[in-house]
Amino acid sequence: MGKENYLNHPTFGLLFHVCEAEGDRELFTTLYAQRLFFLVSQQGALTFEPLTRADARMVVESRMRQLRRQGARQELHELQRVHKQTFQ
């Protein structure tokens, strides 16, 4: 997770990659305000599923639990930093 990843949304502009989610989806947020969240999947065309802030937080916390179980300390540390910046 060491590198930053961005994606261009057709309406909301540049999105910042927050973390992987279940399946083949990833969580992104708007770059500057970090108020709008999307689950993005790429099965052929990109699809953007909007999420509430609370649901996005649950996705991130679920990913942190998964990383703890896997022992992926570096990725967990980076995601904890993003979690703190975004949700606290």
Tab-separated table of C-alpha atoms in Angstrom:
chain	number	residue	atom	x	y	z
A	1	MET	CA	0.000	0.000	0.000
A	2	GLY	CA	3.011	2.283	-0.016
A	3	LYS	CA	2.059	4.151	-3.182
A	4	GLU	CA	-0.870	6.495	-3.633
A	5	ASN	CA	-3.523	5.532	-6.149
A	6	TYR	CA	-6.007	7.882	-7.807
A	7	LEU	CA	-8.992	7.466	-10.078
A	8	ASN	CA	-10.998	9.990	-12.067
A	9	HIS	CA	-14.759	9.985	-11.374
A	10	PRO	CA	-16.868	11.360	-14.256
A	11	THR	CA	-18.787	13.768	-11.974
A	12	PHE	CA	-16.756	14.275	-8.803
A	13	GLY	CA	-13.253	14.445	-10.264
A	14	LEU	CA	-10.169	12.940	-8.692
A	15	LEU	CA	-10.716	10.170	-6.131
A	16	PHE	CA	-8.149	8.898	-3.627
A	17	HIS	CA	-7.727	5.155	-2.985
A	18	VAL	CA	-8.471	4.300	0.647
A	19	CYS	CA	-8.232	0.498	0.706
A	20	GLU	CA	-9.249	-2.779	-0.848
A	21	ALA	CA	-12.734	-4.031	-0.040
A	22	GLU	CA	-14.405	-7.422	-0.293
A	23	GLY	CA	-14.315	-9.158	-3.616
A	24	ASP	CA	-12.767	-7.216	-6.447
A	25	ARG	CA	-13.868	-3.812	-5.154
A	26	GLU	CA	-11.863	-0.950	-3.715
A	27	LEU	CA	-12.844	2.001	-1.553
A	28	PHE	CA	-12.172	5.510	-2.863
A	29	THR	CA	-13.005	8.963	-1.501
A	30	THR	CA	-13.055	12.427	-3.005
A	31	LEU	CA	-9.545	13.809	-2.899
A	32	TYR	CA	-9.920	17.103	-1.064
A	33	ALA	CA	-13.040	16.993	1.106
A	34	GLN	CA	-13.000	13.233	1.779
A	35	ARG	CA	-16.755	13.394	2.299
A	36	LEU	CA	-18.011	11.257	-0.585
A	37	PHE	CA	-17.099	7.581	-0.702
A	38	PHE	CA	-17.405	5.016	-3.469
A	39	LEU	CA	-16.898	1.291	-3.818
A	40	VAL	CA	-15.340	0.886	-7.230
A	41	SER	CA	-15.215	-2.316	-9.219
A	42	GLN	CA	-13.765	-2.940	-12.627
A	43	GLN	CA	-15.560	-5.798	-14.298
A	44	GLY	CA	-15.382	-4.541	-17.846
A	45	ALA	CA	-16.362	-0.917	-17.219
A	46	LEU	CA	-15.724	0.925	-13.962
A	47	THR	CA	-18.720	1.005	-11.635
A	48	PHE	CA	-19.057	3.492	-8.780
A	49	GLU	CA	-21.291	2.548	-5.850
A	50	PRO	CA	-21.784	5.490	-3.459
A	51	LEU	CA	-21.408	4.785	0.270
A	52	THR	CA	-22.298	6.710	3.381
A	53	ARG	CA	-19.470	7.833	5.627
A	54	ALA	CA	-20.523	5.264	8.243
A	55	ASP	CA	-20.515	2.434	5.696
A	56	ALA	CA	-17.121	3.520	4.376
A	57	ARG	CA	-15.773	3.485	7.922
A	58	MET	CA	-17.074	-0.065	8.372
A	59	VAL	CA	-15.303	-1.140	5.164
A	60	VAL	CA	-12.002	0.326	6.406
A	61	GLU	CA	-12.357	-1.216	9.867
A	62	SER	CA	-13.168	-4.598	8.329
A	63	ARG	CA	-10.029	-4.346	6.176
A	64	MET	CA	-7.945	-3.445	9.244
A	65	ARG	CA	-9.219	-6.560	11.052
A	66	GLN	CA	-8.328	-8.662	8.015
A	67	LEU	CA	-4.805	-7.191	7.883
A	68	ARG	CA	-4.326	-7.856	11.624
A	69	ARG	CA	-5.269	-11.520	11.119
A	70	GLN	CA	-2.864	-11.777	8.171
A	71	GLY	CA	-0.031	-10.121	10.083
A	72	ALA	CA	0.441	-7.451	7.389
A	73	ARG	CA	1.876	-4.859	9.767
A	74	GLN	CA	3.094	-2.263	7.263
A	75	GLU	CA	-0.166	-2.171	5.322
A	76	LEU	CA	-2.128	-2.112	8.603
A	77	HIS	CA	-0.062	0.825	9.864
A	78	GLU	CA	-0.706	2.781	6.643
A	79	LEU	CA	-4.436	2.026	6.763
A	80	GLN	CA	-4.629	3.068	10.435
A	81	ARG	CA	-3.080	6.398	9.442
A	82	VAL	CA	-5.629	6.866	6.653
A	83	HIS	CA	-8.442	5.852	9.028
A	84	LYS	CA	-7.360	8.425	11.586
A	85	GLN	CA	-7.069	11.204	8.980
A	86	THR	CA	-10.388	10.382	7.368
A	87	PHE	CA	-12.721	9.398	10.202
A	88	GLN	CA	-11.436	11.064	13.385
